[in-house]
mmCIF file of C-alpha atoms in Angstrom:
data_model
loop_
_atom_site.group_PDB
_atom_site.id
_atom_site.type_symbol
_atom_site.label_atom_id
_atom_site.label_comp_id
_atom_site.label_asym_id
_atom_site.label_seq_id
_atom_site.Cartn_x
_atom_site.Cartn_y
_atom_site.Cartn_z
ATOM 1 C CA MET A 1 88.918 -40.987 36.872
ATOM 2 C CA GLY A 2 90.138 -44.601 36.861
ATOM 3 C CA PRO A 3 92.891 -46.140 34.782
ATOM 4 C CA LYS A 4 92.370 -46.484 31.057
ATOM 5 C CA ILE A 5 90.726 -49.750 29.997
ATOM 6 C CA ILE A 6 92.937 -52.007 27.958
ATOM 7 C CA GLY A 7 91.488 -54.900 25.985
ATOM 8 C CA LYS A 8 92.832 -57.480 23.588
ATOM 9 C CA ASN A 9 91.982 -58.239 19.998
ATOM 10 C CA LYS A 10 91.654 -61.783 18.618
ATOM 11 C CA SER A 11 95.400 -62.120 18.177
ATOM 12 C CA GLY A 12 96.015 -61.232 21.842
ATOM 13 C CA THR A 13 97.456 -57.793 21.058
ATOM 14 C CA HIS A 14 96.408 -54.966 23.367
ATOM 15 C CA ILE A 15 94.137 -52.315 21.870
ATOM 16 C CA GLN A 16 94.395 -48.720 23.049
ATOM 17 C CA LYS A 17 91.162 -46.789 23.423
ATOM 18 C CA GLY A 18 90.850 -43.284 22.059
ATOM 19 C CA GLY A 19 92.983 -43.467 18.925
ATOM 20 C CA ILE A 20 96.048 -41.729 20.403
ATOM 21 C CA MET A 21 99.368 -42.522 18.741
ATOM 22 C CA SER A 22 101.246 -45.365 20.407
ATOM 23 C CA LEU A 23 104.681 -44.585 21.810
ATOM 24 C CA ILE A 24 105.605 -48.190 22.659
ATOM 25 C CA GLN A 25 104.605 -51.483 21.034
ATOM 26 C CA ALA A 26 105.794 -54.866 22.300
ATOM 27 C CA ARG A 27 105.048 -58.034 20.339
ATOM 28 C CA HIS A 28 105.804 -61.552 21.667
ATOM 29 C CA LEU A 29 108.548 -60.055 23.822
ATOM 30 C CA LYS A 30 110.818 -62.509 25.650
ATOM 31 C CA LYS A 31 113.872 -62.235 27.864
ATOM 32 C CA ASN A 32 115.873 -65.256 28.994
ATOM 33 C CA TYR A 33 118.977 -65.376 31.182
ATOM 34 C CA ILE A 34 121.469 -68.217 31.515
ATOM 35 C CA THR A 35 122.832 -68.819 35.018
ATOM 36 C CA GLY A 36 125.210 -71.740 34.964
ATOM 37 C CA ASP A 37 123.224 -74.569 33.400
ATOM 38 C CA ILE A 38 119.874 -72.980 34.223
ATOM 39 C CA GLU A 39 117.802 -70.876 31.822
ATOM 40 C CA ILE A 40 115.660 -68.277 33.578
ATOM 41 C CA LYS A 41 112.654 -67.066 31.604
ATOM 42 C CA ALA A 42 112.269 -63.538 32.975
ATOM 43 C CA ILE A 43 109.761 -62.300 30.350
ATOM 44 C CA ARG A 44 107.599 -64.915 28.649
ATOM 45 C CA GLY A 45 106.254 -63.638 25.329
ATOM 46 C CA ILE A 46 104.152 -60.616 26.244
ATOM 47 C CA ASP A 47 102.305 -58.056 24.107
ATOM 48 C CA PHE A 48 101.389 -54.516 25.121
ATOM 49 C CA THR A 49 100.986 -51.005 23.731
ATOM 50 C CA ILE A 50 101.502 -47.678 25.515
ATOM 51 C CA GLU A 51 100.252 -44.337 24.245
ATOM 52 C CA SER A 52 102.146 -41.052 24.137
ATOM 53 C CA ALA A 53 101.726 -38.740 27.153
ATOM 54 C CA SER A 54 100.612 -41.596 29.429
ATOM 55 C CA PHE A 55 101.100 -42.211 33.157
ATOM 56 C CA VAL A 56 101.710 -45.962 33.392
ATOM 57 C CA SER A 57 102.587 -48.427 36.158
ATOM 58 C CA PHE A 58 103.941 -51.947 35.899
ATOM 59 C CA ILE A 59 103.119 -53.686 39.168
ATOM 60 C CA GLY A 60 103.954 -57.102 40.542
ATOM 61 C CA PRO A 61 105.902 -58.922 43.248
ATOM 62 C CA SER A 62 109.684 -58.882 43.453
ATOM 63 C CA GLY A 63 111.137 -61.078 40.710
ATOM 64 C CA SER A 64 108.024 -60.795 38.548
ATOM 65 C CA GLY A 65 109.934 -59.246 35.629
ATOM 66 C CA LYS A 66 108.863 -55.605 35.863
ATOM 67 C CA SER A 67 112.382 -54.208 36.270
ATOM 68 C CA THR A 68 113.596 -56.444 33.427
ATOM 69 C CA LEU A 69 110.842 -55.003 31.279
ATOM 70 C CA LEU A 70 111.862 -51.427 32.113
ATOM 71 C CA ASN A 71 115.473 -52.276 31.271
ATOM 72 C CA MET A 72 114.413 -53.552 27.846
ATOM 73 C CA ILE A 73 112.227 -50.511 27.134
ATOM 74 C CA GLY A 74 115.140 -48.308 28.215
ATOM 75 C CA CYS A 75 117.616 -50.018 25.837
ATOM 76 C CA LEU A 76 119.697 -51.228 28.794
ATOM 77 C CA ASP A 77 119.073 -54.911 28.082
ATOM 78 C CA PRO A 78 118.106 -56.314 24.659
ATOM 79 C CA PRO A 79 115.183 -58.734 24.250
ATOM 80 C CA SER A 80 115.974 -62.397 23.638
ATOM 81 C CA SER A 81 113.255 -62.460 20.992
ATOM 82 C CA GLY A 82 110.168 -60.583 19.849
ATOM 83 C CA GLN A 83 109.787 -56.994 18.739
ATOM 84 C CA LEU A 84 109.954 -53.800 20.788
ATOM 85 C CA ILE A 85 109.231 -50.467 19.106
ATOM 86 C CA VAL A 86 109.815 -47.222 21.039
ATOM 87 C CA ALA A 87 109.084 -43.798 19.526
ATOM 88 C CA GLY A 88 108.936 -45.330 16.053
ATOM 89 C CA GLN A 89 112.288 -47.131 16.394
ATOM 90 C CA ASP A 90 112.550 -50.922 16.485
ATOM 91 C CA ILE A 91 115.052 -51.251 19.327
ATOM 92 C CA SER A 92 115.042 -55.064 19.396
ATOM 93 C CA GLY A 93 118.264 -55.465 17.429
ATOM 94 C CA LEU A 94 120.207 -52.267 18.133
ATOM 95 C CA SER A 95 123.937 -52.516 18.740
ATOM 96 C CA ARG A 96 125.294 -51.278 22.069
ATOM 97 C CA ALA A 97 126.393 -47.981 20.495
ATOM 98 C CA GLN A 98 123.063 -47.513 18.714
ATOM 99 C CA ALA A 99 121.171 -48.257 21.934
ATOM 100 C CA ALA A 100 123.265 -45.664 23.811
ATOM 101 C CA ASP A 101 122.555 -43.038 21.147
ATOM 102 C CA PHE A 102 118.837 -43.812 21.260
ATOM 103 C CA ARG A 103 118.732 -43.606 25.068
ATOM 104 C CA GLY A 104 120.500 -40.255 24.988
ATOM 105 C CA SER A 105 118.021 -38.724 22.554
ATOM 106 C CA THR A 106 114.735 -40.309 23.629
ATOM 107 C CA ILE A 107 114.696 -41.712 27.182
ATOM 108 C CA GLY A 108 115.182 -40.300 30.674
ATOM 109 C CA PHE A 109 115.624 -42.318 33.872
ATOM 110 C CA VAL A 110 114.561 -41.659 37.467
ATOM 111 C CA PHE A 111 115.901 -44.039 40.132
ATOM 112 C CA GLN A 112 114.851 -44.704 43.724
ATOM 113 C CA ASP A 113 118.330 -43.790 44.998
ATOM 114 C CA PHE A 114 118.423 -40.648 42.807
ATOM 115 C CA ASN A 115 121.847 -41.425 41.205
ATOM 116 C CA LEU A 116 123.015 -37.813 41.406
ATOM 117 C CA ILE A 117 126.739 -37.154 40.990
ATOM 118 C CA PRO A 118 127.928 -36.001 44.437
ATOM 119 C CA VAL A 119 130.757 -33.738 43.205
ATOM 120 C CA LEU A 120 128.443 -31.796 40.874
ATOM 121 C CA THR A 121 126.030 -29.059 41.924
ATOM 122 C CA VAL A 122 122.291 -29.282 41.349
ATOM 123 C CA TYR A 123 122.730 -27.181 38.200
ATOM 124 C CA GLU A 124 125.619 -29.324 36.948
ATOM 125 C CA ASN A 125 123.756 -32.591 37.571
ATOM 126 C CA ILE A 126 120.882 -31.405 35.395
ATOM 127 C CA GLU A 127 123.254 -29.987 32.792
ATOM 128 C CA TYR A 128 125.336 -33.177 32.575
ATOM 129 C CA PRO A 129 123.286 -35.024 29.858
ATOM 130 C CA LEU A 130 123.280 -31.902 27.660
ATOM 131 C CA LEU A 131 127.027 -31.487 28.065
ATOM 132 C CA MET A 132 128.236 -35.084 27.872
ATOM 133 C CA VAL A 133 125.567 -36.854 25.797
ATOM 134 C CA GLN A 134 123.912 -34.332 23.487
ATOM 135 C CA LYS A 135 126.668 -31.663 23.495
ATOM 136 C CA TRP A 136 124.388 -28.592 23.433
ATOM 137 C CA PRO A 137 126.023 -25.140 23.083
ATOM 138 C CA GLU A 138 126.557 -23.364 26.416
ATOM 139 C CA ALA A 139 123.903 -20.674 25.964
ATOM 140 C CA GLU A 140 121.247 -23.240 25.028
ATOM 141 C CA ARG A 141 122.281 -25.488 27.939
ATOM 142 C CA LYS A 142 121.939 -22.632 30.404
ATOM 143 C CA LYS A 143 118.490 -21.661 29.134
ATOM 144 C CA ARG A 144 117.234 -25.258 29.203
ATOM 145 C CA VAL A 145 118.651 -26.083 32.637
ATOM 146 C CA PHE A 146 117.183 -22.971 34.261
ATOM 147 C CA SER A 147 113.792 -23.636 32.681
ATOM 148 C CA LEU A 148 113.777 -27.117 34.283
ATOM 149 C CA LEU A 149 115.036 -25.771 37.614
ATOM 150 C CA GLU A 150 112.105 -23.366 37.619
ATOM 151 C CA ALA A 151 109.679 -26.123 36.596
ATOM 152 C CA VAL A 152 110.647 -28.372 39.526
ATOM 153 C CA GLY A 153 110.954 -25.545 42.045
ATOM 154 C CA MET A 154 114.718 -25.847 42.547
ATOM 155 C CA ALA A 155 116.051 -22.612 41.000
ATOM 156 C CA ASP A 156 117.093 -21.303 44.413
ATOM 157 C CA GLN A 157 119.080 -24.504 45.097
ATOM 158 C CA ALA A 158 121.086 -24.514 41.850
ATOM 159 C CA LYS A 159 124.507 -24.025 43.480
ATOM 160 C CA LYS A 160 124.064 -26.620 46.218
ATOM 161 C CA TYR A 161 125.498 -30.139 46.158
ATOM 162 C CA PRO A 162 123.385 -33.310 46.582
ATOM 163 C CA SER A 163 124.620 -33.721 50.177
ATOM 164 C CA GLN A 164 123.119 -30.313 51.013
ATOM 165 C CA ILE A 165 119.529 -31.003 49.909
ATOM 166 C CA SER A 166 116.710 -33.298 51.095
ATOM 167 C CA GLY A 167 115.576 -36.582 49.553
ATOM 168 C CA GLY A 168 112.543 -34.939 47.982
ATOM 169 C CA GLN A 169 114.724 -32.206 46.515
ATOM 170 C CA LYS A 170 117.142 -34.810 45.135
ATOM 171 C CA GLN A 171 114.244 -36.531 43.384
ATOM 172 C CA ARG A 172 113.144 -33.192 41.909
ATOM 173 C CA VAL A 173 116.659 -32.758 40.519
ATOM 174 C CA ALA A 174 116.584 -36.320 39.148
ATOM 175 C CA ILE A 175 113.277 -35.604 37.384
ATOM 176 C CA ALA A 176 114.661 -32.379 35.896
ATOM 177 C CA ARG A 177 117.739 -34.275 34.693
ATOM 178 C CA ALA A 178 115.513 -36.918 33.082
ATOM 179 C CA LEU A 179 113.512 -34.252 31.256
ATOM 180 C CA VAL A 180 116.316 -31.850 30.301
ATOM 181 C CA THR A 181 117.064 -33.591 26.978
ATOM 182 C CA LYS A 182 113.376 -33.297 25.991
ATOM 183 C CA ALA A 183 112.925 -37.046 26.438
ATOM 184 C CA LYS A 184 109.731 -38.500 25.004
ATOM 185 C CA LEU A 185 109.793 -41.210 27.667
ATOM 186 C CA VAL A 186 110.819 -41.278 31.343
ATOM 187 C CA LEU A 187 111.314 -44.627 33.088
ATOM 188 C CA ALA A 188 111.092 -44.581 36.876
ATOM 189 C CA ASP A 189 112.073 -47.629 38.941
ATOM 190 C CA GLU A 190 110.524 -47.289 42.427
ATOM 191 C CA PRO A 191 110.946 -43.479 42.342
ATOM 192 C CA THR A 192 109.180 -42.864 45.676
ATOM 193 C CA ALA A 193 110.658 -45.764 47.685
ATOM 194 C CA ASN A 194 113.037 -43.559 49.700
ATOM 195 C CA LEU A 195 110.608 -40.692 50.264
ATOM 196 C CA ASP A 196 108.140 -40.021 53.074
ATOM 197 C CA ARG A 197 104.429 -40.061 52.265
ATOM 198 C CA GLU A 198 103.953 -36.301 51.925
ATOM 199 C CA THR A 199 107.066 -35.850 49.795
ATOM 200 C CA ALA A 200 106.152 -38.843 47.609
ATOM 201 C CA ASN A 201 102.710 -37.377 46.935
ATOM 202 C CA ARG A 202 104.283 -34.040 45.924
ATOM 203 C CA ILE A 203 106.719 -35.808 43.594
ATOM 204 C CA ILE A 204 103.898 -37.769 41.938
ATOM 205 C CA GLU A 205 101.872 -34.596 41.399
ATOM 206 C CA MET A 206 104.931 -32.874 39.958
ATOM 207 C CA MET A 207 105.501 -35.752 37.529
ATOM 208 C CA LYS A 208 101.888 -35.496 36.368
ATOM 209 C CA LYS A 209 102.346 -31.754 35.858
ATOM 210 C CA MET A 210 105.510 -32.435 33.853
ATOM 211 C CA ARG A 211 103.609 -34.970 31.763
ATOM 212 C CA ASP A 212 100.896 -32.448 31.028
ATOM 213 C CA GLU A 213 103.381 -29.665 30.235
ATOM 214 C CA PHE A 214 105.928 -31.603 28.180
ATOM 215 C CA LYS A 215 103.682 -34.468 26.876
ATOM 216 C CA THR A 216 106.212 -36.955 28.235
ATOM 217 C CA THR A 217 105.194 -40.531 28.943
ATOM 218 C CA PHE A 218 106.069 -41.737 32.458
ATOM 219 C CA ILE A 219 106.388 -45.471 33.086
ATOM 220 C CA PHE A 220 106.866 -46.764 36.629
ATOM 221 C CA SER A 221 107.986 -50.074 38.037
ATOM 222 C CA THR A 222 106.614 -49.913 41.558
ATOM 223 C CA HIS A 223 105.157 -51.511 44.677
ATOM 224 C CA ASP A 224 104.024 -48.119 45.986
ATOM 225 C CA PRO A 225 100.202 -47.845 46.241
ATOM 226 C CA LYS A 226 100.515 -44.043 46.013
ATOM 227 C CA VAL A 227 101.997 -44.362 42.523
ATOM 228 C CA VAL A 228 99.534 -47.068 41.481
ATOM 229 C CA LYS A 229 96.586 -44.949 42.677
ATOM 230 C CA ASN A 230 97.650 -42.140 40.342
ATOM 231 C CA ALA A 231 98.359 -44.321 37.308
ATOM 232 C CA GLU A 232 96.073 -44.004 34.298
ATOM 233 C CA VAL A 233 97.148 -47.364 32.888
ATOM 234 C CA ILE A 234 98.217 -50.355 34.983
ATOM 235 C CA PHE A 235 99.891 -53.540 33.775
ATOM 236 C CA ALA A 236 100.102 -56.349 36.335
ATOM 237 C CA ILE A 237 102.986 -58.739 35.742
ATOM 238 C CA GLU A 238 103.763 -62.017 37.475
ATOM 239 C CA ASP A 239 106.256 -64.738 36.546
ATOM 240 C CA GLY A 240 107.160 -62.783 33.413
ATOM 241 C CA GLN A 241 103.614 -62.674 32.073
ATOM 242 C CA LEU A 242 100.953 -59.976 32.008
ATOM 243 C CA GLN A 243 98.002 -60.786 34.239
ATOM 244 C CA LYS A 244 94.440 -59.560 34.296
ATOM 245 C CA ASN A 245 94.833 -56.033 35.633
ATOM 246 C CA PRO A 246 93.352 -54.951 38.982
ATOM 247 C CA ASN A 247 90.332 -52.719 39.514
ATOM 248 C CA THR A 248 91.855 -49.395 40.625
ATOM 249 C CA ASN A 249 90.366 -45.933 41.195
ATOM 250 C CA GLY A 250 86.985 -47.149 40.010
ATOM 251 C CA GLY A 251 88.328 -48.355 36.664
ATOM 252 C CA SER A 252 88.415 -51.916 35.435
ATOM 253 C CA HIS A 253 90.694 -53.830 33.087
ATOM 254 C CA VAL A 254 89.748 -56.720 30.860
#
């Protein structure tokens, strides 16, 4: 089955097919940076909508704005103007503290270099957000962490340190950490870039399984054709603007 078809209404706003509740809505979203006397327009007034429980890729060349867009969705970098609603919350004008609270309760992150804490075990890396961000009681933390270890096939590696496991195993731990807080949304910036082909394919399949099991939306910023091939929705971005999306997996975008 090809990616979901996304159209536009008369106002230019994207319309989602199928009537599923939208998790993310962006309206006239812009992001500008000032470097010396130069203003860089990284995101140039874009509109898009993403449904809950979706598998989505933002694709485009380096410098196109896709990582900037993920940073805004993830409350790491506020928009310069426009509106961005995530999980029913308008995050456009959140303070730094409010943005941190929202990230901790709603969003998980998966990075290409894994970002595991080297002095913590596999178990402790997954537990960390529950302990330091959401402050779950110990018994509940233990139950949740072991359920995620089982889900990603790492229960037998719980006591090992990141230096003692493979790249694919590190990414499994990173995915479990992203999901442990019951995040509605996981943002993944080039999550398969440091993995071999076979391992990358296994990681992608595992993410899809996690999406199906936990109804989590996964959004990727990627150059990897393996990720793009498995995406259900694709947004092509270039020079900070959404382009007409490519024909992928037999699907077409208009």
